[in-house]
Amino acid sequence: MSVKERKERERAERERLIVATARELAEQQGWDAVTTRRLAERIEYSQPVLYSHFRGKREIIGAVALEGATEMAAALRAATSAATSATDGPRERVAALARAYLDFAEHNPAVYDALFQLDGGLAYAQEDTPEPLKDAFAALLDCLAEVAGDGVHPGLFTEVFWAGLHGLATLTRAGRLLPEDAEPRVELLVDRLAMV
């Protein structure tokens, strides 16, 4: 291995460490606790080294969001794939998608915030939207396109269904919705909005 290859590998490893540490700190204490000073202390590198990878917290949030988008897409596809059998129909796949989305939001609150609440400097719904974000939306669209209904654009339907899921995730986390009604909410969303 050449010196250049080794340095590139070490740089990539440092970058992964910064993102993982930021994510861990945010999950434990919230995004307000994530500062470049604290990250530098935790990863045992100087702040200038951290700044050589990311210009600041905003870019770190963006990196966590991209990582989270990849994980969310995988979780959604795994859930809908598991609900695909000879007896399962579109309704079961849509319900599995909804549950997987809400489960991801519940179990990864800092990542969910990085994706949908905080400014990570990422473009959404644009030509230059990063591929992991496009793929996460595609994971929703892949399942929801079949239930959009006649004359309804599948992308538009997916946006509306996603907005419903986001609202449920956000309101549940804020303690605005009764936890015991989580499953009836999913059923209502699937039955009334997806009409399957």
mmCIF file of C-alpha atoms in Angstrom:
data_model
loop_
_atom_site.group_PDB
_atom_site.id
_atom_site.type_symbol
_atom_site.label_atom_id
_atom_site.label_comp_id
_atom_site.label_asym_id
_atom_site.label_seq_id
_atom_site.Cartn_x
_atom_site.Cartn_y
_atom_site.Cartn_z
ATOM 1 C CA MET A 1 0.000 0.000 0.000
ATOM 2 C CA SER A 2 1.337 3.375 -0.960
ATOM 3 C CA VAL A 3 1.717 6.244 1.477
ATOM 4 C CA LYS A 4 -1.040 8.106 -0.349
ATOM 5 C CA GLU A 5 -3.455 5.151 -0.062
ATOM 6 C CA ARG A 6 -2.654 4.745 3.628
ATOM 7 C CA LYS A 7 -3.282 8.460 4.281
ATOM 8 C CA GLU A 8 -6.584 8.316 2.385
ATOM 9 C CA ARG A 9 -7.650 5.262 4.404
ATOM 10 C CA GLU A 10 -6.691 6.967 7.674
ATOM 11 C CA ARG A 11 -8.574 10.097 6.632
ATOM 12 C CA ALA A 12 -11.707 8.059 5.824
ATOM 13 C CA GLU A 13 -11.419 6.265 9.180
ATOM 14 C CA ARG A 14 -11.132 9.606 11.035
ATOM 15 C CA GLU A 15 -14.165 10.912 9.181
ATOM 16 C CA ARG A 16 -16.194 7.806 10.124
ATOM 17 C CA LEU A 17 -15.057 8.235 13.737
ATOM 18 C CA ILE A 18 -16.161 11.875 13.792
ATOM 19 C CA VAL A 19 -19.599 11.020 12.373
ATOM 20 C CA ALA A 20 -20.072 8.027 14.686
ATOM 21 C CA THR A 21 -19.011 10.054 17.721
ATOM 22 C CA ALA A 22 -21.292 12.957 16.805
ATOM 23 C CA ARG A 23 -24.174 10.563 16.325
ATOM 24 C CA GLU A 24 -23.512 8.810 19.635
ATOM 25 C CA LEU A 25 -23.247 12.094 21.518
ATOM 26 C CA ALA A 26 -26.426 13.430 19.887
ATOM 27 C CA GLU A 27 -28.353 10.231 20.705
ATOM 28 C CA GLN A 28 -27.181 10.395 24.331
ATOM 29 C CA GLN A 29 -27.435 14.124 25.050
ATOM 30 C CA GLY A 30 -29.089 15.810 22.078
ATOM 31 C CA TRP A 31 -27.642 17.845 19.231
ATOM 32 C CA ASP A 32 -26.982 20.856 21.461
ATOM 33 C CA ALA A 33 -24.292 18.779 23.188
ATOM 34 C CA VAL A 34 -22.479 18.188 19.886
ATOM 35 C CA THR A 35 -19.782 20.834 19.563
ATOM 36 C CA THR A 36 -16.528 20.696 17.687
ATOM 37 C CA ARG A 37 -14.667 21.064 20.971
ATOM 38 C CA ARG A 38 -16.437 18.090 22.566
ATOM 39 C CA LEU A 39 -16.022 16.006 19.425
ATOM 40 C CA ALA A 40 -12.312 16.803 19.269
ATOM 41 C CA GLU A 41 -11.916 15.782 22.924
ATOM 42 C CA ARG A 42 -13.856 12.543 22.446
ATOM 43 C CA ILE A 43 -12.025 11.426 19.335
ATOM 44 C CA GLU A 44 -8.701 12.644 20.740
ATOM 45 C CA TYR A 45 -7.806 14.823 17.790
ATOM 46 C CA SER A 46 -7.390 18.568 17.679
ATOM 47 C CA GLN A 47 -10.162 20.835 16.453
ATOM 48 C CA PRO A 48 -8.103 21.761 13.357
ATOM 49 C CA VAL A 49 -8.073 18.059 12.412
ATOM 50 C CA LEU A 50 -11.850 17.957 12.793
ATOM 51 C CA TYR A 51 -12.160 21.094 10.649
ATOM 52 C CA SER A 52 -10.013 19.461 7.976
ATOM 53 C CA HIS A 53 -12.892 16.992 7.517
ATOM 54 C CA PHE A 54 -15.945 19.154 8.187
ATOM 55 C CA ARG A 55 -16.333 22.932 8.103
ATOM 56 C CA GLY A 56 -18.516 22.792 11.183
ATOM 57 C CA LYS A 57 -21.434 21.216 12.961
ATOM 58 C CA ARG A 58 -23.791 21.769 10.023
ATOM 59 C CA GLU A 59 -21.709 19.506 7.774
ATOM 60 C CA ILE A 60 -21.467 16.903 10.529
ATOM 61 C CA ILE A 61 -25.266 16.921 10.851
ATOM 62 C CA GLY A 62 -25.445 16.465 7.075
ATOM 63 C CA ALA A 63 -23.077 13.482 7.227
ATOM 64 C CA VAL A 64 -25.179 11.882 9.974
ATOM 65 C CA ALA A 65 -28.315 12.529 7.901
ATOM 66 C CA LEU A 66 -26.841 10.814 4.850
ATOM 67 C CA GLU A 67 -25.793 7.826 6.930
ATOM 68 C CA GLY A 68 -29.250 7.729 8.497
ATOM 69 C CA ALA A 69 -30.980 7.946 5.115
ATOM 70 C CA THR A 70 -29.100 4.858 3.986
ATOM 71 C CA GLU A 71 -30.097 3.013 7.149
ATOM 72 C CA MET A 72 -33.720 4.131 6.881
ATOM 73 C CA ALA A 73 -33.955 2.993 3.248
ATOM 74 C CA ALA A 74 -32.584 -0.416 4.211
ATOM 75 C CA ALA A 75 -35.020 -0.730 7.140
ATOM 76 C CA LEU A 76 -38.016 0.227 4.983
ATOM 77 C CA ARG A 77 -37.058 -2.183 2.215
ATOM 78 C CA ALA A 78 -36.451 -4.993 4.703
ATOM 79 C CA ALA A 79 -39.872 -4.440 6.275
ATOM 80 C CA THR A 80 -41.743 -4.358 2.985
ATOM 81 C CA SER A 81 -39.785 -7.320 1.669
ATOM 82 C CA ALA A 82 -40.648 -9.342 4.776
ATOM 83 C CA ALA A 83 -44.323 -8.512 4.219
ATOM 84 C CA THR A 84 -44.206 -9.895 0.683
ATOM 85 C CA SER A 85 -45.560 -13.413 0.538
ATOM 86 C CA ALA A 86 -48.294 -15.318 -1.202
ATOM 87 C CA THR A 87 -50.851 -14.220 1.393
ATOM 88 C CA ASP A 88 -49.660 -10.662 1.914
ATOM 89 C CA GLY A 89 -50.995 -7.942 -0.289
ATOM 90 C CA PRO A 90 -50.363 -4.227 -0.717
ATOM 91 C CA ARG A 91 -52.053 -3.409 2.598
ATOM 92 C CA GLU A 92 -49.633 -5.544 4.596
ATOM 93 C CA ARG A 93 -46.646 -4.028 2.785
ATOM 94 C CA VAL A 94 -47.869 -0.466 3.375
ATOM 95 C CA ALA A 95 -48.568 -1.201 7.054
ATOM 96 C CA ALA A 96 -45.113 -2.775 7.415
ATOM 97 C CA LEU A 97 -43.577 0.302 5.775
ATOM 98 C CA ALA A 98 -45.426 2.641 8.146
ATOM 99 C CA ARG A 99 -44.396 0.649 11.220
ATOM 100 C CA ALA A 100 -40.770 0.467 10.085
ATOM 101 C CA TYR A 101 -40.664 4.222 9.468
ATOM 102 C CA LEU A 102 -42.128 5.030 12.888
ATOM 103 C CA ASP A 103 -39.858 2.480 14.542
ATOM 104 C CA PHE A 104 -36.803 4.041 12.889
ATOM 105 C CA ALA A 105 -37.858 7.510 14.055
ATOM 106 C CA GLU A 106 -38.437 6.267 17.604
ATOM 107 C CA HIS A 107 -35.190 4.344 17.951
ATOM 108 C CA ASN A 108 -32.949 6.874 16.186
ATOM 109 C CA PRO A 109 -34.177 10.285 17.356
ATOM 110 C CA ALA A 110 -30.927 12.188 16.752
ATOM 111 C CA VAL A 111 -30.555 10.695 13.276
ATOM 112 C CA TYR A 112 -34.203 11.465 12.539
ATOM 113 C CA ASP A 113 -33.619 15.058 13.638
ATOM 114 C CA ALA A 114 -30.538 15.273 11.417
ATOM 115 C CA LEU A 115 -32.615 14.013 8.500
ATOM 116 C CA PHE A 116 -35.754 16.078 8.931
ATOM 117 C CA GLN A 117 -35.476 18.751 11.609
ATOM 118 C CA LEU A 118 -31.983 20.245 11.524
ATOM 119 C CA ASP A 119 -30.061 22.099 8.856
ATOM 120 C CA GLY A 120 -27.381 19.782 7.568
ATOM 121 C CA GLY A 121 -26.833 21.808 4.429
ATOM 122 C CA LEU A 122 -28.424 19.145 2.235
ATOM 123 C CA ALA A 123 -30.731 19.771 -0.698
ATOM 124 C CA TYR A 124 -34.069 17.954 -0.565
ATOM 125 C CA ALA A 125 -36.341 17.451 -3.574
ATOM 126 C CA GLN A 126 -33.807 19.092 -5.894
ATOM 127 C CA GLU A 127 -31.683 17.992 -8.815
ATOM 128 C CA ASP A 128 -28.614 18.003 -6.560
ATOM 129 C CA THR A 129 -30.219 16.023 -3.740
ATOM 130 C CA PRO A 130 -27.644 13.499 -2.495
ATOM 131 C CA GLU A 131 -28.248 9.901 -3.556
ATOM 132 C CA PRO A 132 -28.874 8.522 -0.027
ATOM 133 C CA LEU A 133 -31.785 10.980 0.397
ATOM 134 C CA LYS A 134 -33.173 10.084 -3.033
ATOM 135 C CA ASP A 135 -32.870 6.409 -2.163
ATOM 136 C CA ALA A 136 -34.732 6.830 1.143
ATOM 137 C CA PHE A 137 -37.586 8.502 -0.733
ATOM 138 C CA ALA A 138 -37.430 5.754 -3.363
ATOM 139 C CA ALA A 139 -37.832 3.156 -0.603
ATOM 140 C CA LEU A 140 -41.133 4.831 0.301
ATOM 141 C CA LEU A 141 -42.168 5.274 -3.331
ATOM 142 C CA ASP A 142 -41.389 1.664 -4.253
ATOM 143 C CA CYS A 143 -44.039 0.472 -1.818
ATOM 144 C CA LEU A 144 -46.562 3.290 -2.062
ATOM 145 C CA ALA A 145 -46.703 3.676 -5.853
ATOM 146 C CA GLU A 146 -48.913 0.592 -6.149
ATOM 147 C CA VAL A 147 -51.553 2.079 -3.839
ATOM 148 C CA ALA A 148 -51.541 5.688 -5.049
ATOM 149 C CA GLY A 149 -54.810 5.207 -6.899
ATOM 150 C CA ASP A 150 -55.988 6.004 -10.376
ATOM 151 C CA GLY A 151 -55.078 9.451 -11.587
ATOM 152 C CA VAL A 152 -52.853 10.184 -8.571
ATOM 153 C CA HIS A 153 -49.167 10.845 -9.199
ATOM 154 C CA PRO A 154 -47.247 8.204 -7.169
ATOM 155 C CA GLY A 155 -44.586 10.726 -6.078
ATOM 156 C CA LEU A 156 -47.198 13.168 -4.817
ATOM 157 C CA PHE A 157 -49.037 10.391 -2.983
ATOM 158 C CA THR A 158 -45.755 9.283 -1.411
ATOM 159 C CA GLU A 159 -45.061 12.826 -0.212
ATOM 160 C CA VAL A 160 -48.484 13.061 1.443
ATOM 161 C CA PHE A 161 -48.202 9.628 3.070
ATOM 162 C CA TRP A 162 -44.669 10.462 4.220
ATOM 163 C CA ALA A 163 -45.942 13.740 5.695
ATOM 164 C CA GLY A 164 -48.512 11.744 7.665
ATOM 165 C CA LEU A 165 -45.810 9.421 8.981
ATOM 166 C CA HIS A 166 -43.560 12.349 9.838
ATOM 167 C CA GLY A 167 -46.384 14.039 11.714
ATOM 168 C CA LEU A 168 -47.083 10.886 13.701
ATOM 169 C CA ALA A 169 -43.383 10.405 14.479
ATOM 170 C CA THR A 170 -42.891 14.012 15.540
ATOM 171 C CA LEU A 171 -46.053 14.328 17.611
ATOM 172 C CA THR A 172 -45.497 10.976 19.316
ATOM 173 C CA ARG A 173 -41.953 11.890 20.263
ATOM 174 C CA ALA A 174 -43.107 15.239 21.622
ATOM 175 C CA GLY A 175 -45.589 13.422 23.865
ATOM 176 C CA ARG A 176 -48.577 14.961 22.079
ATOM 177 C CA LEU A 177 -50.156 11.608 21.196
ATOM 178 C CA LEU A 178 -51.131 8.742 23.461
ATOM 179 C CA PRO A 179 -48.627 5.900 23.027
ATOM 180 C CA GLU A 180 -51.301 3.208 23.364
ATOM 181 C CA ASP A 181 -52.982 4.447 20.183
ATOM 182 C CA ALA A 182 -49.881 4.022 18.000
ATOM 183 C CA GLU A 183 -51.121 0.919 16.182
ATOM 184 C CA PRO A 184 -54.664 2.232 15.570
ATOM 185 C CA ARG A 185 -53.083 5.351 14.052
ATOM 186 C CA VAL A 186 -51.053 3.226 11.639
ATOM 187 C CA GLU A 187 -54.144 1.218 10.730
ATOM 188 C CA LEU A 188 -56.152 4.389 10.131
ATOM 189 C CA LEU A 189 -53.420 5.945 7.999
ATOM 190 C CA VAL A 190 -53.094 2.801 5.893
ATOM 191 C CA ASP A 191 -56.818 2.166 5.539
ATOM 192 C CA ARG A 192 -57.937 5.746 4.895
ATOM 193 C CA LEU A 193 -55.043 7.302 3.051
ATOM 194 C CA ALA A 194 -53.711 4.314 1.153
ATOM 195 C CA MET A 195 -57.227 2.881 0.754
ATOM 196 C CA VAL A 196 -55.979 -0.700 0.600
#
